[in-house]
Short mmCIF file of C-alpha atoms and ligand atoms in Angstrom, two decimals:
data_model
loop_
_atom_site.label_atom_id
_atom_site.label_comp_id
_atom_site.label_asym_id
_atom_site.label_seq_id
_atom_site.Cartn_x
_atom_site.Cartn_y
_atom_site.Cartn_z
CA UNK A 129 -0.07 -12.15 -60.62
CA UNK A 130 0.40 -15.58 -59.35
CA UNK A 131 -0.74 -18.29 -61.50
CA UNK A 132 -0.06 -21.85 -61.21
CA UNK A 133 -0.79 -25.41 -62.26
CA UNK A 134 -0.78 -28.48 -61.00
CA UNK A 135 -0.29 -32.16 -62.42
CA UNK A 136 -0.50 -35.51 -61.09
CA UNK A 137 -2.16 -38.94 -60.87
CA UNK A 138 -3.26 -40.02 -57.95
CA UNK A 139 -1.57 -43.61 -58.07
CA UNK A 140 0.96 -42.14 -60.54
CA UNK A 141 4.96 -41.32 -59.05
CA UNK A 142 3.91 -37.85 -57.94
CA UNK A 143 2.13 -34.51 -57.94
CA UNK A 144 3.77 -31.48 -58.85
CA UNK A 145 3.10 -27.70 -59.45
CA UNK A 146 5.04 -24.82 -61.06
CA UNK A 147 3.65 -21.44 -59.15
CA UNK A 148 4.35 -18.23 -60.94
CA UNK A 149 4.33 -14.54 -59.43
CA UNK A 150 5.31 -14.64 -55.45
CA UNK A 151 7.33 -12.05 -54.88
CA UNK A 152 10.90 -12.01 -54.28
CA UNK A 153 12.59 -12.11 -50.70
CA UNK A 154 9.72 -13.83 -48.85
CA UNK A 155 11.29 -16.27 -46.27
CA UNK A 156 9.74 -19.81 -46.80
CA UNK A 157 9.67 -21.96 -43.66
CA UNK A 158 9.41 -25.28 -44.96
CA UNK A 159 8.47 -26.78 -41.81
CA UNK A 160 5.05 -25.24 -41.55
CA UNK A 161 4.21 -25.96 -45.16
CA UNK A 162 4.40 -29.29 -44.65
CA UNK A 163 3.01 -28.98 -41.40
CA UNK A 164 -0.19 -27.34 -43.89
CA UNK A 165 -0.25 -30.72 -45.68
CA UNK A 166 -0.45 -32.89 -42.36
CA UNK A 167 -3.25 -30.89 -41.53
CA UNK A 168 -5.29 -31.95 -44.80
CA UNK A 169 -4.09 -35.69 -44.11
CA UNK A 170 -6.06 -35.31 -40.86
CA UNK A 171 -9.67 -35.74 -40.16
CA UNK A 172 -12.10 -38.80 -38.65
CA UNK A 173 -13.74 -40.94 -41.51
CA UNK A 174 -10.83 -41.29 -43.91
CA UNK A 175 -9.74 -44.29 -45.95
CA UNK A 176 -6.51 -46.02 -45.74
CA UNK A 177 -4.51 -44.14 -48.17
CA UNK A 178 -3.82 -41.65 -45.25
CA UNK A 179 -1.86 -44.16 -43.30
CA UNK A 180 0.18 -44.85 -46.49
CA UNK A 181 1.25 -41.32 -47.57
CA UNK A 182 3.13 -38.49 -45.27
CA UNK A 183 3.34 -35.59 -47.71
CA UNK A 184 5.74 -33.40 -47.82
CA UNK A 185 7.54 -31.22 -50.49
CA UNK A 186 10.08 -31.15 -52.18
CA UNK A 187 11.43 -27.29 -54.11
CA UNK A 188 13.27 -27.77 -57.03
CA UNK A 189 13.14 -24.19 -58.08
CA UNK A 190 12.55 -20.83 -57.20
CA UNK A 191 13.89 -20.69 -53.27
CA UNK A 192 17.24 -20.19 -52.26
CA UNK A 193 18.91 -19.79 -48.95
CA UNK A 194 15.07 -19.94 -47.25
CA UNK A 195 13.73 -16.59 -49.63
CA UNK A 196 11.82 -16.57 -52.83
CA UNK A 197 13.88 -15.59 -55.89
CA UNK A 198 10.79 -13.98 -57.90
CA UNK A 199 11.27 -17.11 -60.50
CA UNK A 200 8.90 -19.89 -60.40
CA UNK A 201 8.87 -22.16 -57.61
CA UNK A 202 8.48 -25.65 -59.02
CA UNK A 203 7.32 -28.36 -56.27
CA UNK A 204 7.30 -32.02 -55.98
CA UNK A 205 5.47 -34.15 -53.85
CA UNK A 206 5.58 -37.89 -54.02
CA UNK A 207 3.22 -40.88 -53.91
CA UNK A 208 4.10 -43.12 -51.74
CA UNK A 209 1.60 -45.56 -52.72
CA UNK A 210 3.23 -45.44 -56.29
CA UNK A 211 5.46 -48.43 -55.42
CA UNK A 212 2.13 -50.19 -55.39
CA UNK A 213 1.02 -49.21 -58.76
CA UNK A 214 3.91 -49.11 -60.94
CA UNK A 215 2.64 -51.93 -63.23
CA UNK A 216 -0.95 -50.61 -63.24
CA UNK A 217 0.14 -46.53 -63.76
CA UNK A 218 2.89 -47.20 -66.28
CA UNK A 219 4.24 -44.77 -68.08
CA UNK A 220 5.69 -47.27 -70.53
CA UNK A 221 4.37 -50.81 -71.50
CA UNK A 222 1.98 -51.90 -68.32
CA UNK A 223 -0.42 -54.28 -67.03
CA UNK A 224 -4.30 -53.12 -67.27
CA UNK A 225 -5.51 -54.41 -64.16
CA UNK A 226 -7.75 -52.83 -62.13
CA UNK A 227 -10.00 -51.44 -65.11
CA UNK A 228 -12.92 -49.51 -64.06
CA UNK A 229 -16.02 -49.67 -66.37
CA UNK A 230 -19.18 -49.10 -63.95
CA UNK A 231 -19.41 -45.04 -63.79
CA UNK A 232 -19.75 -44.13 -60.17
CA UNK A 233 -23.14 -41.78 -60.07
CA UNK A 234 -21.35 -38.36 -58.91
CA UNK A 235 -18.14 -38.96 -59.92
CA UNK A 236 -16.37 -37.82 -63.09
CA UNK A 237 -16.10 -41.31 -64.53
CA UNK A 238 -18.79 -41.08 -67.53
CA UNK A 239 -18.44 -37.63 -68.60
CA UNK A 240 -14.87 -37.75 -68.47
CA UNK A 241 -14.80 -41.11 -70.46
CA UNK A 242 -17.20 -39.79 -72.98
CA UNK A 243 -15.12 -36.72 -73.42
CA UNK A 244 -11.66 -38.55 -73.56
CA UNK A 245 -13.23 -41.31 -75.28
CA UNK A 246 -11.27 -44.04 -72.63
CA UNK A 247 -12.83 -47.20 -72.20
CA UNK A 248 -10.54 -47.91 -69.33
CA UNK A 249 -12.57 -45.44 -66.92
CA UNK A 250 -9.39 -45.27 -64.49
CA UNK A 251 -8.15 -42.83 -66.79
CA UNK A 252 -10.14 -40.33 -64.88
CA UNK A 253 -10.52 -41.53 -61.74
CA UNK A 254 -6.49 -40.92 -61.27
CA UNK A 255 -6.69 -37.33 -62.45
CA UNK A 256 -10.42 -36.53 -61.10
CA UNK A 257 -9.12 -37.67 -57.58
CA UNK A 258 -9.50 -35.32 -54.44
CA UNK A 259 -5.70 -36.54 -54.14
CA UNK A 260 -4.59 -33.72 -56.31
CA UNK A 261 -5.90 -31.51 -53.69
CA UNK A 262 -2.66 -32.22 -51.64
CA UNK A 263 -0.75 -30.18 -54.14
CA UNK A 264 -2.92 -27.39 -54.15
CA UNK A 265 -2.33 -27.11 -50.46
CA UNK A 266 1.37 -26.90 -50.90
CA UNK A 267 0.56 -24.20 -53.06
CA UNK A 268 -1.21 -22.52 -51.00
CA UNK A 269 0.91 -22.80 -48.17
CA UNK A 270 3.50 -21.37 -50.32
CA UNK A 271 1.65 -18.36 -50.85
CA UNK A 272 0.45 -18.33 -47.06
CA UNK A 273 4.54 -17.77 -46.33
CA UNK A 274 3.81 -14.26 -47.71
CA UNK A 275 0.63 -13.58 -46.53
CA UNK A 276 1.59 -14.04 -42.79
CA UNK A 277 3.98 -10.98 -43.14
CA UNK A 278 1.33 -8.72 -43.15
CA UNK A 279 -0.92 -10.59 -40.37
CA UNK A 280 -3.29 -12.10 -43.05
CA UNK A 281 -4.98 -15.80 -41.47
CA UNK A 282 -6.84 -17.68 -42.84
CA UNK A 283 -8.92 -20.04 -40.69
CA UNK A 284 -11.86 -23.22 -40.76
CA UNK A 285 -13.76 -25.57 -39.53
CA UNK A 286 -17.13 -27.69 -40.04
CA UNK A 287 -20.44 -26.56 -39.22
CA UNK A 288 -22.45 -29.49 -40.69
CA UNK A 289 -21.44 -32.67 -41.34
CA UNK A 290 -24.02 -35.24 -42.99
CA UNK A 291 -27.38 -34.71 -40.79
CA UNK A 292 -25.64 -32.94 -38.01
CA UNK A 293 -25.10 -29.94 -37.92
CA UNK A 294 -23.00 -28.20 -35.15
CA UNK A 295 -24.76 -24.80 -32.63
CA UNK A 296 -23.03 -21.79 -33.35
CA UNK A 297 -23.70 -20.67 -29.78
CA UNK A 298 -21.53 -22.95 -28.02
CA UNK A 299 -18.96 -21.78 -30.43
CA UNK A 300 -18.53 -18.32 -29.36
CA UNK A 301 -15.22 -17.93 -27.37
CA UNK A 302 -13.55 -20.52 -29.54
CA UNK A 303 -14.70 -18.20 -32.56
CA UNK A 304 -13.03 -15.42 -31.19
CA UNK A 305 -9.98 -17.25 -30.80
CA UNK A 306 -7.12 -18.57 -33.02
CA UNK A 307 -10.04 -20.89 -34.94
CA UNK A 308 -7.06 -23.22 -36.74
CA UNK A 309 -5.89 -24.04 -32.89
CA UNK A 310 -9.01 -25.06 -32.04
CA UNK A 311 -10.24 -26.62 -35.17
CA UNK A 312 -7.13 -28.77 -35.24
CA UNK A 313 -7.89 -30.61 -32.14
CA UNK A 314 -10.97 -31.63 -33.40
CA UNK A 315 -10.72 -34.83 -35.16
CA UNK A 316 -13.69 -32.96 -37.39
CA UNK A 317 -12.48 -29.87 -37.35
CA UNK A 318 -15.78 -28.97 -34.95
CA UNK A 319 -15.65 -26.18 -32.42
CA UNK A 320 -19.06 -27.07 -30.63
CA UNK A 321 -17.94 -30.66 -28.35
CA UNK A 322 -21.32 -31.83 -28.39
CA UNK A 323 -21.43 -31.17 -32.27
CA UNK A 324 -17.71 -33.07 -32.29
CA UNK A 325 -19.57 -36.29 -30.40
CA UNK A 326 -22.90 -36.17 -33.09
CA UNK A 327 -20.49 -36.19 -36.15
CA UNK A 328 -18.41 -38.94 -35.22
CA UNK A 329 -21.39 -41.07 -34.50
CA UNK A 330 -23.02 -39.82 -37.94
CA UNK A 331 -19.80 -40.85 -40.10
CA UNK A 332 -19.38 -44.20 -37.87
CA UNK A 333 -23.49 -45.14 -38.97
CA UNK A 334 -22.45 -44.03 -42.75
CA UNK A 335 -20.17 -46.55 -42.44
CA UNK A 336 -21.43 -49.62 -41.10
CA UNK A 337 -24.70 -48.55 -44.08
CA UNK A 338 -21.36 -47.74 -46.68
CA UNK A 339 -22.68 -44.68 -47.52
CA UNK A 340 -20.80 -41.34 -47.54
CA UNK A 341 -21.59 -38.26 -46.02
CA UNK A 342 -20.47 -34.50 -47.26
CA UNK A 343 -20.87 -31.05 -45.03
CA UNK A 344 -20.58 -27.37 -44.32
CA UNK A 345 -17.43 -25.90 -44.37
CA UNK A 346 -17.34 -22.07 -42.79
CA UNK A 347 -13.37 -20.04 -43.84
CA UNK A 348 -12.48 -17.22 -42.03
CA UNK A 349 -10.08 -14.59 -43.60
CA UNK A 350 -8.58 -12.12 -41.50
CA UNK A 351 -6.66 -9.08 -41.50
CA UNK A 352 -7.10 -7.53 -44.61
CA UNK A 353 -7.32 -4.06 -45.49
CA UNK A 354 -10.34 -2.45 -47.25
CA UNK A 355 -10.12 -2.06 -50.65
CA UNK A 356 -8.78 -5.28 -52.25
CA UNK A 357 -10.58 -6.71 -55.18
CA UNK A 358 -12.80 -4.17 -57.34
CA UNK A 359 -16.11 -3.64 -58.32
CA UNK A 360 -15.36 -1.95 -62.31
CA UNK A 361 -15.12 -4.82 -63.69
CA UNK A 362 -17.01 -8.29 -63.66
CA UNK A 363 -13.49 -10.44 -63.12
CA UNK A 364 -11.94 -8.21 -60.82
CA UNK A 365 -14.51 -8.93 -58.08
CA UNK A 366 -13.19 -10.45 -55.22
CA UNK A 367 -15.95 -12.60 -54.34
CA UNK A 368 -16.41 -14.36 -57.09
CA UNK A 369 -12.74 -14.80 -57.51
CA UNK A 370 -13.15 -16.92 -54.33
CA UNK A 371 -16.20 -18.57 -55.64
CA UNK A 372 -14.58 -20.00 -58.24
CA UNK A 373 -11.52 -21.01 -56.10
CA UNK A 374 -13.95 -22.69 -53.74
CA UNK A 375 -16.00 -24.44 -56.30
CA UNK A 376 -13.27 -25.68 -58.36
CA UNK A 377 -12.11 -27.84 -55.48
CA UNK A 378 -13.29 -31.65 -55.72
CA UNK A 379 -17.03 -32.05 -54.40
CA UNK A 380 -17.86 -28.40 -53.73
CA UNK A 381 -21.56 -27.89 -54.26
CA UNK A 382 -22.14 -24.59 -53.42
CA UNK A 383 -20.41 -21.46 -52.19
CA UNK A 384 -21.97 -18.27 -49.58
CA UNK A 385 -19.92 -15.30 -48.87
CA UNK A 386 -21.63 -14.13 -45.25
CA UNK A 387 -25.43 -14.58 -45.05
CA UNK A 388 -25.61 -16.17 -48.49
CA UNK A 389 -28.53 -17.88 -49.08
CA UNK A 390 -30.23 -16.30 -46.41
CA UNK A 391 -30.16 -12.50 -47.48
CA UNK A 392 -32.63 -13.06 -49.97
CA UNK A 393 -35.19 -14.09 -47.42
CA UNK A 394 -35.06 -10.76 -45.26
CA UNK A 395 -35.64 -7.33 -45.97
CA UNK A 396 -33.00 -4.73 -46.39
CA UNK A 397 -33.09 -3.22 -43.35
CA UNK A 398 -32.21 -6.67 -41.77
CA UNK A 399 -29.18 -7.83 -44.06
CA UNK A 400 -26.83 -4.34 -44.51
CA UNK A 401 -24.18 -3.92 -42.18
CA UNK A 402 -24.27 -0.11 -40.41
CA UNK A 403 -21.64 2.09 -40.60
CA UNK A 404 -19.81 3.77 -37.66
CA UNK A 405 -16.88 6.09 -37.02
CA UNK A 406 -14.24 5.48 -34.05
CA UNK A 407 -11.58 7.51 -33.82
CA UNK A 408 -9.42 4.46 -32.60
CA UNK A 409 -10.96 1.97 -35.09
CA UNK A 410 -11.41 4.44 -37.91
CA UNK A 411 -14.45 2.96 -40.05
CA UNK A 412 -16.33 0.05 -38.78
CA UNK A 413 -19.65 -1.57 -39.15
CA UNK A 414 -21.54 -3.04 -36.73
CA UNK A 415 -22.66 -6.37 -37.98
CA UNK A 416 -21.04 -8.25 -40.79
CA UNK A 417 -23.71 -9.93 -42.68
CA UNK A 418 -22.05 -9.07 -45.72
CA UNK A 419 -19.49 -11.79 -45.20
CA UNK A 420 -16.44 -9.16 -45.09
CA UNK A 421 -17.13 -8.22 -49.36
CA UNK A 422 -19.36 -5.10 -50.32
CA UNK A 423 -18.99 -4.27 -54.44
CA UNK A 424 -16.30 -7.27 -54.78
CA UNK A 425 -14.21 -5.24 -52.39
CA UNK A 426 -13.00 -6.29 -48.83
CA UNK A 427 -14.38 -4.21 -46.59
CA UNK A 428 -12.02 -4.94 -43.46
CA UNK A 429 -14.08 -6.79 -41.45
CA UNK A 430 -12.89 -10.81 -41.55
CA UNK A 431 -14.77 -12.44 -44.91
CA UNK A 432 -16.79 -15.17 -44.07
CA UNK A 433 -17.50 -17.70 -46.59
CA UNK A 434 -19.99 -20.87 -46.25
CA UNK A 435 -18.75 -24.28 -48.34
CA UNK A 436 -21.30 -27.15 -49.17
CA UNK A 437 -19.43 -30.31 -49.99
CA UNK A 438 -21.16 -32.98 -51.37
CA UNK A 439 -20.62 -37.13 -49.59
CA UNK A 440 -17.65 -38.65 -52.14
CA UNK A 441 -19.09 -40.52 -55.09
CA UNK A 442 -17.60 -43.94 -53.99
CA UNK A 443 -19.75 -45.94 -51.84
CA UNK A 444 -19.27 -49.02 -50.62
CA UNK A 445 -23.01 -50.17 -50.66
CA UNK A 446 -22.76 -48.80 -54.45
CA UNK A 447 -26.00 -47.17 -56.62
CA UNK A 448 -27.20 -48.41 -59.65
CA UNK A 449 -25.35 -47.66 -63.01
CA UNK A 450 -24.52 -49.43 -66.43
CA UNK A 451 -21.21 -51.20 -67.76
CA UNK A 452 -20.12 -49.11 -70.12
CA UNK A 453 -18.97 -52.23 -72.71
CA UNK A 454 -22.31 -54.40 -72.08
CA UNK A 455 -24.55 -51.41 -71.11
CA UNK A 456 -26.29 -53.87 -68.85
CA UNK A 457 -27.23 -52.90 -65.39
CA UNK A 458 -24.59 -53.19 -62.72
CA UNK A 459 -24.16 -51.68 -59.41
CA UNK A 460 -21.34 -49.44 -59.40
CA UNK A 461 -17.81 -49.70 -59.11
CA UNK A 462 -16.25 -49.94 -56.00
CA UNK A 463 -12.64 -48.39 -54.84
CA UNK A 464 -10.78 -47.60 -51.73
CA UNK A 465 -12.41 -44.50 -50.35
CA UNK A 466 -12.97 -42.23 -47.32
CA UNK A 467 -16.92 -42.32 -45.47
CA UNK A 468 -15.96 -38.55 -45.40
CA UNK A 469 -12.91 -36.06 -46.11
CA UNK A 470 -15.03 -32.69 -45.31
CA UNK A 471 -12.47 -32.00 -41.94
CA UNK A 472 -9.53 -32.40 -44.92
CA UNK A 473 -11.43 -30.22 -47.41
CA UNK A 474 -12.13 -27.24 -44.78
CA UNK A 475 -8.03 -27.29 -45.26
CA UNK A 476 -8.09 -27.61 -48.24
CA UNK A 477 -10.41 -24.28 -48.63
CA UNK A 478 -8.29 -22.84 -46.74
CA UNK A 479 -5.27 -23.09 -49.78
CA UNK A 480 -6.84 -22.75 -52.24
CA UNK A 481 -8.41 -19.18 -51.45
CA UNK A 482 -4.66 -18.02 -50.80
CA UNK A 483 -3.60 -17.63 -53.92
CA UNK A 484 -6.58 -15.22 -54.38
CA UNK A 485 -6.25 -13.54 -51.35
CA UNK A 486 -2.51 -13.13 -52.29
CA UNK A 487 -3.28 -11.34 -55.60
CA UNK A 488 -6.07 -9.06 -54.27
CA UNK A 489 -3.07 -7.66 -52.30
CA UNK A 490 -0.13 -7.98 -54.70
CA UNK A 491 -3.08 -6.25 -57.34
CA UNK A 492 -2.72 -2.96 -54.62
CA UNK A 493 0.66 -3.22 -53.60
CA UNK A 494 2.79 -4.10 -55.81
CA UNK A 495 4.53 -7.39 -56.40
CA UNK A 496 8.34 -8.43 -57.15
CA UNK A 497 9.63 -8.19 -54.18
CA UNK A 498 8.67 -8.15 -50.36
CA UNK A 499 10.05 -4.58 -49.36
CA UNK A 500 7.97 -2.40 -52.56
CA UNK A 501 5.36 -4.44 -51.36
CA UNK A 502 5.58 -3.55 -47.81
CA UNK A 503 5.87 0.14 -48.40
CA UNK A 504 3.04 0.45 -50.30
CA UNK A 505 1.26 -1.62 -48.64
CA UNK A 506 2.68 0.96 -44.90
CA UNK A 507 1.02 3.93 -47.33
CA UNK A 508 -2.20 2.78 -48.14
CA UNK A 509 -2.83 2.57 -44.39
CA UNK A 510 -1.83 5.40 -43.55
CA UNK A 511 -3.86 6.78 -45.78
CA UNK A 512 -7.11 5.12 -44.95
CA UNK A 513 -5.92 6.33 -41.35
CA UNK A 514 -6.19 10.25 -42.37
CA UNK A 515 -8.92 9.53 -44.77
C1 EPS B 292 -7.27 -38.86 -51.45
C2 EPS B 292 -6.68 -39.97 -51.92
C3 EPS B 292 -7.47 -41.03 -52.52
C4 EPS B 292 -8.85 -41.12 -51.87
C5 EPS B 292 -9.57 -39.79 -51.88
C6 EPS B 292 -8.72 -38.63 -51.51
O1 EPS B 292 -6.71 -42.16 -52.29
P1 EPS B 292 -7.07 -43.65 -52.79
O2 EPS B 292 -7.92 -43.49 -54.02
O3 EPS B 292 -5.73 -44.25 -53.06
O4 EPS B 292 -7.76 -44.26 -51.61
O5 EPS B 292 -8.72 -41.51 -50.53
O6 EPS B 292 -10.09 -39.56 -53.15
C7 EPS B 292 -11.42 -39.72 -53.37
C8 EPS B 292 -12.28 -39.92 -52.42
C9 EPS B 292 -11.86 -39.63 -54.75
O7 EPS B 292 -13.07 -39.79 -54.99
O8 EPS B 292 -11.04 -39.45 -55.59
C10 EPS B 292 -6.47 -37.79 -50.82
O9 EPS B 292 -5.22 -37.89 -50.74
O10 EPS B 292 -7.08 -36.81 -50.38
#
């Protein structure tokens, strides 16, 4: 299966990852992955460290001649902002300036130095940092270079950002659509204009107060088969294989797959999705309430999943909190941050449920190299066709 890590500070020389399992002979156009990490650079309501980076990767393994070789593909990305912090991120004998000892409520600055036992709590911050979410992209734009073979997109945008929060009916055509196209434009990733206007004037009030403000993300996946993901056995579920994709990114909250939340507030006859028969269309159901997942198994229709981000931890007018050497009151520590990154972190959804996407499929198809993959993958349809 593909598994893969990643490592990095966020003021340290660079990120890096080392993915395992893609398959060999998939062409990688490295244009359009870094075209995946401009994308999560985008989005109104970030910080300066935008303007300083342009990500892109570097391979130093596992691709030759444009095609995966089946070994590990080992990729590099680096910080530009590292010249700044060579002295202060030293690997060898550095300066300790910039110490941060007044835990940010929200962030992972107390629990991580009580667990590490750091005094300095900038050991976390650099580790804890959303930035490491630009390598997960890469990876997941890595795996997207297979996925697109077999017509599998996977889209986003915002529905709610802070207090507003966008009408889905003057959404309709553009959720039809290619949804990335559209979302893309958007400087928050919102496919309702009038929605667009409200959220730029939410995150410009946020800012003048120096608060933060965090949102709804909704991720469309398209173009899967039934059948991927399983329901005998607890781990093999594909749902929560994307819950826990989606929660482990920075400042999730809270995951749906379709009508979440809401399916435990209406009776049954009001939730589950009918089933019809078209000759054309084979199986279908008429609704899809069920978010595109019945028994941790796709069901073919698009999955739909619901993201609740929370506002980032830093804010500028900061909350109340304690030095951690005096343990006298302080307000909190204050670093260069973004008012919002929930337009970046719909992208960022978008990678990081690749990867699980990708093994539902290579799980049912087979998976070291492109053409097994592709005729099983020709036979299982064919199947469901005549079923
Ligand atoms: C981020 C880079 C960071 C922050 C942000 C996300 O850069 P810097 O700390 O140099 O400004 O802008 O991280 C956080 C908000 C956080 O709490 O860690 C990025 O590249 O996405």
């Amino acid at each position: 299966m593909i598994r893969y890590f990643t490592a990095g500070e966020s003021h340290g020389p660079g990120l890096m990852a080392v993915i395992e399992g893609l398959p060999a002979n998939v062409p990688v156009n490295l244009v359009r992955v870094n075209h995946e990490l401009h994308r999560r650079q985008q989005g109104y309501g970030r910080g300066r460290r935008q303007q300083i980076e342009k990500d892109a990767v570097e391979i130093l393994s596992g691709i030759r001649f444009e095609k995966t070789l089946g070994s590990p593909v080992s990729v590099l990305l680096r910080n530009r902002d590292w010249k700044n912090w060579t002295e202060i991120m030293a690997v060898g004998e550095g300066v300790s300036k910039k110490e941060v000892r007044r835990p940010r409520p929200g962030h992972a600055d107390l629990s991580g130095a009580l667990k590490y036992n750091f005094r300095d709590m900038r050991n976390v911050l650099e580790r804890s940092s959303a930035r490491e979410t630009a390598m997960r992209v890469a990876v997941g734009a890595l795996v997207r270079e297979m996925l697109y073979l077999f017509d599998i997109e996977i889209h986003s945008h915002v529905l709610e950002l802070g207090p507003v929060k966008a009408d889905r009916s003057q959404m309709t055509s553009a959720l039809s659509g290619n949804i990335n196209e559209k979302a893309d434009a958007s400087p928050v990733r919102c496919l309702s204009e009038k929605g667009e206007r409200e959220m730029i004037a939410a995150i410009d009030r946020a800012k003048q107060e120096g608060d933060t403000l965090g949102g709804v993300i909704e991720v469309i996946i398209r173009g899967l088969p039934p059948g991927l993901g399983s329901y005998v056995q607890w781990d093999r579920k594909l749902d929560a294989q994307l819950a826990m994709a989606l929660m482990s990114v920075q400042a999730v909250k809270g995951v749906e797959v379709g009508l979440g939340f809401e399916t435990a507030r209406r009776p049954g006859s009001a939730v589950h999705d009918e089933i019809h028969y078209d000759r054309d269309k084979g199986f279908y159901h008429s609704s899809n309430n069920a978010g595109g997942i019945e028994g941790g198994m796709s069901t073919g229709e698009d999955i739909v999943l619901h993201i609740a981000k929370k506002p980032i931890p830093t804010l500028m007018k900061p909350l109340h909190s304690v030095d951690i050497d005096s343990k006298e009151s302080y307000k909190a520590h204050v670093e260069r941050s973004d008012v919002t990154a929930v337009p970046a972190a719909a992208v960022i959804c978008e990678a990081v449920v690749a990867p699980v996407i990708a093994n539902a499929f290579l799980e049912k198809f087979g998976r070291d190299t492109l053409e097994d993959i592709r005729g099983a993958y020709n036979a299982y349809l064919k199947r469901i066709e005549a079923f």
